């Protein structure tokens, strides 16, 4: 009897290593960091076990671990003391993000610094730009937000950022940012676009971490409907045409099909964001002893890489990097 014996290539670890199609590396990871304005802050985030908010005077404790593990890049999220209707502290030279960039580039010059470009952490209403009202409906003013985005990205570039990553899902944001950076002399500074960002329930713990929950309503008028797939390609097409250097899909685990679609359709590096809710679910189940947390973590990250992600932004970066040092077979 002629049987197709595919198990021949699974018999032991050596042959499995030789034929393994997808491999994780520390080079795949970007580690998000929350930096709060103030002093002596090392604050646990209850909904994200192991993740903290840091003030600049305590930040070296975190960055020493990141660099020792050879994680190549961090993504910064600023938490200011002052908030207003426009989020104006986001583009001030002495803003928390600008201070953090300068601190890292001074003390950790080899670490690649990516800045989140948005306004929800900086506005007193928690939405991603200044508001307007039309026919009794309050919403984010797209074009007024673009004017402020231009100021924010230039301030990040002047402080020393290596890359900017706009996350607000405003129409025309990539073209606005590219023009603003070029006009300010930062033609070599790349843009990682949150090109496909869904209005997801998986962001809940992040809003605790960054104090960015909207004070009213939600963000469905500017973030994407989770039901839509073709729209993701439209959004990515616009950002590609506007000269994004890297495209991103957010969240990751529930949108692996979208990661593959974008990978198949665009010849640009592709990032995905393994978001706070995905992190929290694994952590919570592991703490209860219901799953092997390390194995589920690595399997989840591997699924993102297998789906097509070249870059994985993940709160698991430090833990995954430690495991890869011990066992490169994940």
Tab-separated table of N, CA and C in Angstrom, residues 224-305:
chain	number	residue	atom	x	y	z
A	224	UNK	N	-11.569	51.296	12.082
A	224	UNK	CA	-12.296	50.445	11.143
A	224	UNK	C	-13.264	49.480	11.824
A	225	UNK	N	-14.306	49.132	11.092
A	225	UNK	CA	-15.282	48.137	11.526
A	225	UNK	C	-14.634	46.750	11.474
A	226	UNK	N	-14.627	45.995	12.593
A	226	UNK	CA	-14.008	44.671	12.590
A	226	UNK	C	-14.584	43.704	11.552
A	227	UNK	N	-15.771	44.006	11.029
A	227	UNK	CA	-16.384	43.124	10.035
A	227	UNK	C	-15.770	43.256	8.645
A	228	UNK	N	-14.969	44.302	8.423
A	228	UNK	CA	-14.556	44.643	7.061
A	228	UNK	C	-13.168	44.128	6.723
A	229	UNK	N	-13.070	43.532	5.542
A	229	UNK	CA	-11.810	42.990	5.042
A	229	UNK	C	-11.310	43.763	3.824
A	230	UNK	N	-12.171	43.982	2.855
A	230	UNK	CA	-11.773	44.706	1.644
A	230	UNK	C	-11.349	46.128	1.991
A	231	UNK	N	-12.024	46.728	2.947
A	231	UNK	CA	-11.687	48.085	3.360
A	231	UNK	C	-10.239	48.176	3.850
A	232	UNK	N	-9.745	47.106	4.452
A	232	UNK	CA	-8.357	47.101	4.926
A	232	UNK	C	-7.389	47.309	3.767
A	233	UNK	N	-7.663	46.690	2.654
A	233	UNK	CA	-6.792	46.855	1.485
A	233	UNK	C	-6.915	48.261	0.915
A	234	UNK	N	-8.103	48.845	0.981
A	234	UNK	CA	-8.267	50.232	0.528
A	234	UNK	C	-7.428	51.168	1.393
A	235	UNK	N	-7.532	50.996	2.711
A	235	UNK	CA	-6.765	51.847	3.621
A	235	UNK	C	-5.261	51.692	3.382
A	236	UNK	N	-4.809	50.457	3.248
A	236	UNK	CA	-3.387	50.221	3.013
A	236	UNK	C	-2.949	50.804	1.669
A	237	UNK	N	-3.816	50.743	0.663
A	237	UNK	CA	-3.495	51.301	-0.659
A	237	UNK	C	-3.273	52.805	-0.578
A	238	UNK	N	-4.148	53.506	0.166
A	238	UNK	CA	-3.992	54.948	0.304
A	238	UNK	C	-2.666	55.288	0.992
A	239	UNK	N	-2.335	54.571	2.066
A	239	UNK	CA	-1.107	54.875	2.799
A	239	UNK	C	0.129	54.517	1.990
A	240	UNK	N	0.036	53.456	1.231
A	240	UNK	CA	1.131	53.090	0.321
A	240	UNK	C	1.364	54.207	-0.696
A	241	UNK	N	0.275	54.705	-1.277
A	241	UNK	CA	0.385	55.765	-2.284
A	241	UNK	C	0.914	57.065	-1.673
A	242	UNK	N	0.646	57.291	-0.389
A	242	UNK	CA	1.092	58.509	0.284
A	242	UNK	C	2.498	58.378	0.860
A	243	UNK	N	3.180	57.269	0.540
A	243	UNK	CA	4.599	57.058	0.860
A	243	UNK	C	4.865	56.599	2.287
A	244	UNK	N	3.959	55.794	2.845
A	244	UNK	CA	4.303	55.098	4.080
A	244	UNK	C	5.469	54.156	3.783
A	245	UNK	N	6.356	54.006	4.763
A	245	UNK	CA	7.502	53.124	4.596
A	245	UNK	C	7.236	51.717	5.128
A	246	UNK	N	6.383	51.627	6.135
A	246	UNK	CA	5.982	50.357	6.730
A	246	UNK	C	4.482	50.438	6.976
A	247	UNK	N	3.774	49.352	6.687
A	247	UNK	CA	2.352	49.265	6.969
A	247	UNK	C	2.137	48.424	8.230
A	248	UNK	N	1.071	48.721	8.961
A	248	UNK	CA	0.779	47.974	10.180
A	248	UNK	C	-0.682	47.542	10.202
A	249	UNK	N	-0.913	46.355	10.774
A	249	UNK	CA	-2.255	45.868	11.072
A	249	UNK	C	-2.384	45.788	12.595
A	250	UNK	N	-3.493	46.307	13.123
A	250	UNK	CA	-3.741	46.309	14.564
A	250	UNK	C	-5.236	46.096	14.805
A	251	UNK	N	-5.599	45.141	15.708
A	251	UNK	CA	-4.811	44.161	16.451
A	251	UNK	C	-4.248	43.062	15.552
A	252	UNK	N	-3.640	42.059	16.204
A	252	UNK	CA	-2.972	41.000	15.454
A	252	UNK	C	-3.738	39.679	15.460
A	253	UNK	N	-3.972	39.103	16.635
A	253	UNK	CA	-4.435	37.713	16.704
A	253	UNK	C	-5.778	37.482	16.025
A	254	UNK	N	-6.711	38.389	16.195
A	254	UNK	CA	-8.023	38.202	15.570
A	254	UNK	C	-8.053	38.690	14.124
A	255	UNK	N	-6.901	39.150	13.629
A	255	UNK	CA	-6.845	39.724	12.280
A	255	UNK	C	-5.691	39.128	11.476
A	256	UNK	N	-5.397	37.846	11.723
A	256	UNK	CA	-4.318	37.199	10.983
A	256	UNK	C	-4.631	37.123	9.500
A	257	UNK	N	-5.914	36.994	9.156
A	257	UNK	CA	-6.290	36.984	7.744
A	257	UNK	C	-5.965	38.315	7.082
A	258	UNK	N	-6.135	39.407	7.824
A	258	UNK	CA	-5.842	40.732	7.273
A	258	UNK	C	-4.329	40.916	7.112
A	259	UNK	N	-3.567	40.425	8.077
A	259	UNK	CA	-2.102	40.478	7.950
A	259	UNK	C	-1.679	39.788	6.660
A	260	UNK	N	-2.223	38.602	6.399
A	260	UNK	CA	-1.860	37.874	5.175
A	260	UNK	C	-2.319	38.623	3.932
A	261	UNK	N	-3.516	39.197	3.963
A	261	UNK	CA	-4.000	39.954	2.798
A	261	UNK	C	-3.070	41.123	2.481
A	262	UNK	N	-2.696	41.884	3.503
A	262	UNK	CA	-1.829	43.041	3.277
A	262	UNK	C	-0.452	42.573	2.793
A	263	UNK	N	0.064	41.523	3.391
A	263	UNK	CA	1.365	40.997	2.964
A	263	UNK	C	1.344	40.581	1.498
A	264	UNK	N	0.259	39.985	1.066
A	264	UNK	CA	0.170	39.491	-0.310
A	264	UNK	C	0.008	40.610	-1.331
A	265	UNK	N	-0.390	41.783	-0.875
A	265	UNK	CA	-0.750	42.845	-1.822
A	265	UNK	C	0.209	44.033	-1.862
A	266	UNK	N	1.166	44.099	-0.934
A	266	UNK	CA	2.040	45.272	-0.887
A	266	UNK	C	3.485	44.851	-0.661
A	267	UNK	N	4.366	45.464	-1.414
A	267	UNK	CA	5.791	45.159	-1.298
A	267	UNK	C	6.455	46.152	-0.346
A	268	UNK	N	5.949	46.172	0.867
A	268	UNK	CA	6.521	46.989	1.940
A	268	UNK	C	6.678	46.102	3.169
A	269	UNK	N	7.603	46.431	4.058
A	269	UNK	CA	7.641	45.711	5.337
A	269	UNK	C	6.295	45.851	6.049
A	270	UNK	N	5.905	44.785	6.731
A	270	UNK	CA	4.608	44.758	7.386
A	270	UNK	C	4.782	44.524	8.887
A	271	UNK	N	4.173	45.390	9.680
A	271	UNK	CA	4.160	45.246	11.131
A	271	UNK	C	2.770	44.839	11.592
A	272	UNK	N	2.713	44.201	12.754
A	272	UNK	CA	1.433	43.991	13.420
A	272	UNK	C	1.598	44.368	14.881
A	273	UNK	N	0.510	44.746	15.510
A	273	UNK	CA	0.534	45.147	16.917
A	273	UNK	C	-0.208	44.086	17.730
A	274	UNK	N	0.552	43.357	18.526
A	274	UNK	CA	0.004	42.377	19.466
A	274	UNK	C	-0.496	43.159	20.685
A	275	UNK	N	-1.770	43.497	20.701
A	275	UNK	CA	-2.266	44.568	21.560
A	275	UNK	C	-2.505	44.113	22.996
A	276	UNK	N	-2.866	45.095	23.831
A	276	UNK	CA	-2.940	44.905	25.278
A	276	UNK	C	-3.931	43.820	25.679
A	277	UNK	N	-5.088	43.759	25.027
A	277	UNK	CA	-6.074	42.742	25.380
A	277	UNK	C	-5.597	41.343	25.069
A	278	UNK	N	-4.881	41.195	23.965
A	278	UNK	CA	-4.304	39.890	23.624
A	278	UNK	C	-3.273	39.471	24.670
A	279	UNK	N	-2.474	40.427	25.082
A	279	UNK	CA	-1.476	40.186	26.130
A	279	UNK	C	-2.161	39.817	27.436
A	280	UNK	N	-3.175	40.590	27.827
A	280	UNK	CA	-3.825	40.400	29.119
A	280	UNK	C	-4.528	39.045	29.209
A	281	UNK	N	-5.150	38.589	28.127
A	281	UNK	CA	-5.847	37.309	28.156
A	281	UNK	C	-4.887	36.161	28.428
A	282	UNK	N	-3.749	36.168	27.748
A	282	UNK	CA	-2.762	35.111	27.960
A	282	UNK	C	-2.215	35.173	29.377
A	283	UNK	N	-1.902	36.382	29.837
A	283	UNK	CA	-1.381	36.539	31.184
A	283	UNK	C	-2.386	36.067	32.234
A	284	UNK	N	-3.645	36.424	32.060
A	284	UNK	CA	-4.663	36.057	33.040
A	284	UNK	C	-4.854	34.543	33.097
A	285	UNK	N	-4.925	33.909	31.938
A	285	UNK	CA	-5.105	32.459	31.912
A	285	UNK	C	-3.888	31.739	32.477
A	286	UNK	N	-2.705	32.255	32.193
A	286	UNK	CA	-1.481	31.642	32.725
A	286	UNK	C	-1.420	31.767	34.239
A	287	UNK	N	-1.823	32.926	34.776
A	287	UNK	CA	-1.805	33.127	36.219
A	287	UNK	C	-2.766	32.185	36.933
A	288	UNK	N	-3.842	31.793	36.232
A	288	UNK	CA	-4.794	30.838	36.797
A	288	UNK	C	-4.331	29.389	36.642
A	289	UNK	N	-3.248	29.192	35.888
A	289	UNK	CA	-2.768	27.835	35.656
A	289	UNK	C	-3.545	27.079	34.601
A	290	UNK	N	-4.332	27.790	33.808
A	290	UNK	CA	-5.161	27.149	32.804
A	290	UNK	C	-4.393	26.837	31.522
A	291	UNK	N	-3.306	27.559	31.263
A	291	UNK	CA	-2.500	27.342	30.064
A	291	UNK	C	-1.026	27.419	30.439
A	292	UNK	N	-0.184	26.900	29.577
A	292	UNK	CA	1.260	27.108	29.677
A	292	UNK	C	1.536	28.472	29.048
A	293	UNK	N	1.719	29.493	29.881
A	293	UNK	CA	1.813	30.865	29.382
A	293	UNK	C	2.933	31.070	28.390
A	294	UNK	N	4.097	30.481	28.647
A	294	UNK	CA	5.233	30.665	27.741
A	294	UNK	C	4.948	30.073	26.372
A	295	UNK	N	4.413	28.864	26.342
A	295	UNK	CA	4.159	28.208	25.064
A	295	UNK	C	3.054	28.909	24.282
A	296	UNK	N	2.006	29.338	24.971
A	296	UNK	CA	0.929	30.045	24.274
A	296	UNK	C	1.424	31.390	23.756
A	297	UNK	N	2.239	32.070	24.553
A	297	UNK	CA	2.833	33.329	24.104
A	297	UNK	C	3.625	33.125	22.817
A	298	UNK	N	4.513	32.158	22.812
A	298	UNK	CA	5.371	31.955	21.649
A	298	UNK	C	4.583	31.463	20.441
A	299	UNK	N	3.576	30.631	20.678
A	299	UNK	CA	2.743	30.164	19.571
A	299	UNK	C	1.960	31.322	18.953
A	300	UNK	N	1.489	32.215	19.807
A	300	UNK	CA	0.755	33.382	19.305
A	300	UNK	C	1.658	34.271	18.460
A	301	UNK	N	2.853	34.561	18.959
A	301	UNK	CA	3.794	35.391	18.201
A	301	UNK	C	4.183	34.719	16.893
A	302	UNK	N	4.383	33.398	16.950
A	302	UNK	CA	4.727	32.656	15.738
A	302	UNK	C	3.607	32.746	14.702
A	303	UNK	N	2.361	32.727	15.160
A	303	UNK	CA	1.242	32.809	14.216
A	303	UNK	C	1.254	34.142	13.472
A	304	UNK	N	1.658	35.205	14.144
A	304	UNK	CA	1.725	36.517	13.501
A	304	UNK	C	2.829	36.540	12.447
A	305	UNK	N	3.962	35.946	12.785
A	305	UNK	CA	5.063	35.882	11.822
A	305	UNK	C	4.661	35.016	10.630
